[in-house]
mmCIF file of C-alpha atoms in Angstrom:
data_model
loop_
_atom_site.group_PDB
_atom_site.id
_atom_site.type_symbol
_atom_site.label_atom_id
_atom_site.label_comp_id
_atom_site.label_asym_id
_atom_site.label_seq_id
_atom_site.Cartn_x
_atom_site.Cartn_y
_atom_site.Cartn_z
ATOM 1 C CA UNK C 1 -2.640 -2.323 -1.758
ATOM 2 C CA UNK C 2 0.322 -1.060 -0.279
ATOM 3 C CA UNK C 3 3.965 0.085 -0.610
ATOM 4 C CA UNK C 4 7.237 -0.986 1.558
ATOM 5 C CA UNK C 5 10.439 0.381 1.541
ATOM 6 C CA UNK C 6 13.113 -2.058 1.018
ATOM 7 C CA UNK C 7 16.358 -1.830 1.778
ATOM 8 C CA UNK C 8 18.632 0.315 -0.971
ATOM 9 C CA UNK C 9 20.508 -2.240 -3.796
ATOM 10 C CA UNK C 10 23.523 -0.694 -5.582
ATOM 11 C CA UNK C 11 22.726 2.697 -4.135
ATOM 12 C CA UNK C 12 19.974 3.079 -5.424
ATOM 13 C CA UNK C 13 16.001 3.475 -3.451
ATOM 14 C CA UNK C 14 13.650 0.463 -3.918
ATOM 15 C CA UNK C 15 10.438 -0.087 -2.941
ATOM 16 C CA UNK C 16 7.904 -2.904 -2.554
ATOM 17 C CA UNK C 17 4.461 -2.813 -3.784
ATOM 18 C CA UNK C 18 1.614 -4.923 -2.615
ATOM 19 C CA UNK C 19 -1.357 -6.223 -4.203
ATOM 20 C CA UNK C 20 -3.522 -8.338 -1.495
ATOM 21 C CA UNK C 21 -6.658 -10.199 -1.094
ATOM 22 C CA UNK C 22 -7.751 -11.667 1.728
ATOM 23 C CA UNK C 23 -10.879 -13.397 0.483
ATOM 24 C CA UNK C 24 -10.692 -17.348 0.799
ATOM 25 C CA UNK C 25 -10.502 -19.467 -1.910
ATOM 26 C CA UNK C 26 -8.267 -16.843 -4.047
ATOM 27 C CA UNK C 27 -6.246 -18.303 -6.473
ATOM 28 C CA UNK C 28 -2.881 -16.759 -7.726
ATOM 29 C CA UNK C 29 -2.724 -15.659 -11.714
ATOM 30 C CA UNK C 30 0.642 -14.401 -11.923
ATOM 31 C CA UNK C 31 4.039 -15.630 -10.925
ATOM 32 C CA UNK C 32 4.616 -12.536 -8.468
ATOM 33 C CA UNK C 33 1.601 -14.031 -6.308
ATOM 34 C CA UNK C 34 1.425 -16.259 -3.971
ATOM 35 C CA UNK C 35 -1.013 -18.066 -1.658
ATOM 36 C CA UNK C 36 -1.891 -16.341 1.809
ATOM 37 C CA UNK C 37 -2.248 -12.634 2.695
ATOM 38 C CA UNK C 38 0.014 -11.568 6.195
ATOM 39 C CA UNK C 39 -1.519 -14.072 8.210
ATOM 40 C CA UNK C 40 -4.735 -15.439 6.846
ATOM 41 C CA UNK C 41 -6.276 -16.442 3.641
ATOM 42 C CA UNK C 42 -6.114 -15.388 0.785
ATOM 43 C CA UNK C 43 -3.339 -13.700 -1.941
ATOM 44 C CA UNK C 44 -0.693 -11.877 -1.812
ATOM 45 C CA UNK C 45 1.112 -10.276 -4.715
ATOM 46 C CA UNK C 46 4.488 -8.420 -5.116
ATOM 47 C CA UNK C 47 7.734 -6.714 -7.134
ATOM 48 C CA UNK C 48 10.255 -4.002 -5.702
ATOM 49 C CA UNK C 49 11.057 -1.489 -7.761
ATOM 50 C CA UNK C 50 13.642 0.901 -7.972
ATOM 51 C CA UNK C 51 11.876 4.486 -7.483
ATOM 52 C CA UNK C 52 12.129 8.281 -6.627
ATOM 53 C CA UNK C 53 11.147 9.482 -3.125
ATOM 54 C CA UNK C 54 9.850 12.556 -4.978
ATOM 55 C CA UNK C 55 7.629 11.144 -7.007
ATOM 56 C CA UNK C 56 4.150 10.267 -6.923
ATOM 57 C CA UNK C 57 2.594 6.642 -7.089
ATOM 58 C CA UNK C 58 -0.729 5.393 -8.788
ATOM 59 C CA UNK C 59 -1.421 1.845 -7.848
ATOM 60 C CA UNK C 60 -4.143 0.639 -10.219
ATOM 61 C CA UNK C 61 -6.877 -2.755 -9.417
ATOM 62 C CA UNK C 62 -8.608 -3.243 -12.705
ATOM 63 C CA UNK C 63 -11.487 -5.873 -12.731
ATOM 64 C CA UNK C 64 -10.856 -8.057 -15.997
ATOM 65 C CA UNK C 65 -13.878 -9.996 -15.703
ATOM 66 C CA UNK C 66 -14.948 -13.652 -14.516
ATOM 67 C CA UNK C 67 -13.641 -12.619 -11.276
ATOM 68 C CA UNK C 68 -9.861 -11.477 -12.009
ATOM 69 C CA UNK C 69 -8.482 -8.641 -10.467
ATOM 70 C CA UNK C 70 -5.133 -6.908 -11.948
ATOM 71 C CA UNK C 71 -2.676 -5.025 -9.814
ATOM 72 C CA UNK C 72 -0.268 -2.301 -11.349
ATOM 73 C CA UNK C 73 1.984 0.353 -10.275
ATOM 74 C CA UNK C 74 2.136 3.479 -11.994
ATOM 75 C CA UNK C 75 5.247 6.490 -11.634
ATOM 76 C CA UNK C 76 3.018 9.397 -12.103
ATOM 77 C CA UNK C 77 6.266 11.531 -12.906
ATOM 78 C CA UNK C 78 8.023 9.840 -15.376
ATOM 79 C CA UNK C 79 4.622 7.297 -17.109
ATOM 80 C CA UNK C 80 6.910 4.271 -16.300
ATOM 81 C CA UNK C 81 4.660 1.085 -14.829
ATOM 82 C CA UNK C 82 4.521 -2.375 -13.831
ATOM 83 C CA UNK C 83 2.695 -5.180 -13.414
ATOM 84 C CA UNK C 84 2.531 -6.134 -9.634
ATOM 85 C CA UNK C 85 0.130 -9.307 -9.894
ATOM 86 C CA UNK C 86 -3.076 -10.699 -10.542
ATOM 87 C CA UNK C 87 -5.295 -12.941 -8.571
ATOM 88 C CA UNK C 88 -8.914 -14.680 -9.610
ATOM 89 C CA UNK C 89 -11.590 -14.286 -6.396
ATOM 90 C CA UNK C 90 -14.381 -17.351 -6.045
ATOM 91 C CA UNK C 91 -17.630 -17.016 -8.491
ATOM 92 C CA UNK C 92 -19.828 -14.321 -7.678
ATOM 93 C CA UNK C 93 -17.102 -12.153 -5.137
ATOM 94 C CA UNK C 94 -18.700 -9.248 -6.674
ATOM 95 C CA UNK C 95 -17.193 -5.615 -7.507
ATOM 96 C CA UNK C 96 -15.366 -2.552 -5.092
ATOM 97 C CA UNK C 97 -17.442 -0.594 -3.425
ATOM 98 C CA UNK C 98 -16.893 2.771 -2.003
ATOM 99 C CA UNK C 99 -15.598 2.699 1.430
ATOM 100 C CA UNK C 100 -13.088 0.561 2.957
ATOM 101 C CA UNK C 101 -10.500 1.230 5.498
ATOM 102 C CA UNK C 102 -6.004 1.606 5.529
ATOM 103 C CA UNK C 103 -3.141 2.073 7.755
ATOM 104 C CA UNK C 104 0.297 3.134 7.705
ATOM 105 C CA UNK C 105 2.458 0.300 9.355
ATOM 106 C CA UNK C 106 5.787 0.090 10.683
ATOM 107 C CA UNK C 107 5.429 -3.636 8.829
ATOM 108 C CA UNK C 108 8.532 -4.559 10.455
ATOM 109 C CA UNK C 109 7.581 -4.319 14.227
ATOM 110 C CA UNK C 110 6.860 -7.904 14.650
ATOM 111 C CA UNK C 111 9.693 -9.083 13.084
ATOM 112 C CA UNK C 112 12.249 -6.594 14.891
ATOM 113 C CA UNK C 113 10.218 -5.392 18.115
ATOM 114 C CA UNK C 114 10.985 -1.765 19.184
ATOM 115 C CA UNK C 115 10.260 0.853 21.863
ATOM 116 C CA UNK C 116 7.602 3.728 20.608
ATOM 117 C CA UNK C 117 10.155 5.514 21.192
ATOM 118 C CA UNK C 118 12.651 4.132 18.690
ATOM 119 C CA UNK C 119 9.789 4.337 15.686
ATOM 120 C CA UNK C 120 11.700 5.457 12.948
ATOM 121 C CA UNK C 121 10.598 8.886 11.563
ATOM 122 C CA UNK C 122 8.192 8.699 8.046
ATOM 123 C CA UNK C 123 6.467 10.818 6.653
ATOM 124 C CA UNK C 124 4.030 9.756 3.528
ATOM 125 C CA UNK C 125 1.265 11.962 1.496
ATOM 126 C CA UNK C 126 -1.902 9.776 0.473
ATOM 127 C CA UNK C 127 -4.153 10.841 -1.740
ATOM 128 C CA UNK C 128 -7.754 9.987 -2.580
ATOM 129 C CA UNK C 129 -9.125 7.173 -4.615
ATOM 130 C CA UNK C 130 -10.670 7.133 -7.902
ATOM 131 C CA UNK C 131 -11.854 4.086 -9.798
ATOM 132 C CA UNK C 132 -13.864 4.024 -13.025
ATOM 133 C CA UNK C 133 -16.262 2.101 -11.582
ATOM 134 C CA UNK C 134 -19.731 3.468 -10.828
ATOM 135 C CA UNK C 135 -20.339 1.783 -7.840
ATOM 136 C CA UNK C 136 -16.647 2.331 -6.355
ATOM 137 C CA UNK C 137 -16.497 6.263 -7.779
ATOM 138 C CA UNK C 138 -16.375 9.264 -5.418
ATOM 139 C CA UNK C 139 -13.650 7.761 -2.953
ATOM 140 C CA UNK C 140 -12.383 10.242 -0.025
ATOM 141 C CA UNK C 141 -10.158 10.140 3.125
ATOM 142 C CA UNK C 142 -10.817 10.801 6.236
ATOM 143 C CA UNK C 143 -8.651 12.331 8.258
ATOM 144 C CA UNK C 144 -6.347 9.609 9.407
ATOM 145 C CA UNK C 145 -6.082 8.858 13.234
ATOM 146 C CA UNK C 146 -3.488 7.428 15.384
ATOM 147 C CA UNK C 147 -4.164 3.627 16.971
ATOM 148 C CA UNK C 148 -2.135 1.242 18.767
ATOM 149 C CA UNK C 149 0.438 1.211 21.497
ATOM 150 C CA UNK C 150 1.922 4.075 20.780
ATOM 151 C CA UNK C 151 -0.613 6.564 20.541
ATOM 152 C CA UNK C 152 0.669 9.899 21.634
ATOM 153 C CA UNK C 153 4.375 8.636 21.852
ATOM 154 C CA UNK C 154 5.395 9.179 18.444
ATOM 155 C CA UNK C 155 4.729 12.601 17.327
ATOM 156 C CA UNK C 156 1.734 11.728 14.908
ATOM 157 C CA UNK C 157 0.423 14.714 12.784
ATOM 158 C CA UNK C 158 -1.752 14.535 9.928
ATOM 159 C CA UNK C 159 -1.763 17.245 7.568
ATOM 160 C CA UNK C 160 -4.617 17.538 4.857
ATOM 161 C CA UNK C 161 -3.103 18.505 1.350
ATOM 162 C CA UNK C 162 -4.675 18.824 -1.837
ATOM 163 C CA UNK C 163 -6.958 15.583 -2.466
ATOM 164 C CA UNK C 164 -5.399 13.776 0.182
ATOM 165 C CA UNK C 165 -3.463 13.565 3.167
ATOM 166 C CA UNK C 166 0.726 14.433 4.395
ATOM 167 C CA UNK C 167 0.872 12.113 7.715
ATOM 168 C CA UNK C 168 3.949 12.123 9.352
ATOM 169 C CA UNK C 169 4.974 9.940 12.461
ATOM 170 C CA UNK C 170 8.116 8.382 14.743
ATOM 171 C CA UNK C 171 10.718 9.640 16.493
ATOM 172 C CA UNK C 172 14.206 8.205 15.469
#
């Protein structure tokens, strides 16, 4: 799951949101998917959508049985949603469980290399999971830590907020 900032269309502030698998032999379900996940196996799903930096996201995975997972955005402020994607996992791939692991990217870096230094400056609030289902309920995050090449270059700070996490980092 994830969410990119596009580029602005008409003056107004889009946003991509990302609905992955990386399990092989995952087939697409929807037309927003598409075979492969970054750079392996698996699916990726996505749609932009025009948002509000103020407002806060829900992005929903709801298991609809015989192994098909549903991906949905949710506005929290204003109730609006949308369907991101939908993908079908091979027989027996099983449910979530609690626990799993994220990042916050700079997804472009490989595309448009960059000194630490030049990191553009973002700052994001996450917030902890929930999930309806028993064996996936409960979900925390720790606080998050800084990795990579730039660690220590690009004024990383991680500030806990209610049920979640403000992380800010770059420089530019």
């Amino acid at each position: 799951l994830g969410l990119q900032p596009v580029e602005d269309f008409d003056k107004k502030p889009f946003i991509r949101a990302i609905f992955s698998t990386f399990v092989e032999g995952a087939i697409p379900q929807s037309g927003n998917c598409r075979e492969g996940a970054k750079v392996g196996p698996g699916v990726s799903c996505s749609i932009e959508w025009q948002h509000d930096y103020g407002d806060r996201y829900s992005i929903d995975v709801v298991n609809l049985g015989d192994d098909i997972w549903r991906g949905s955005m949710v506005d929290l402020t204003t109730g609006a949603s949308a369907h991101i994607g939908q993908w079908k996992l091979p027989p027996g791939s099983g449910n979530i469980k609690n626990g799993g692991l994220g990042d916050i990217e700079y997804y472009l870096w490989p595309v448009h290399p960059q000194s630490c230094e030049a990191l553009p400056r973002t700052e994001v609030s996450l917030f902890n999971p929930s999930s309806n289902t028993s064996d996936a309920s409960g979900g925390y995050m720790s606080q998050p830590q800084e990795f990579g090449d730039c660690v220590s270059k690009v004024n990383f700070t991680a500030e806990q907020v209610d049920e979640g996490w403000k992380v800010t980092v770059g420089n530019a």
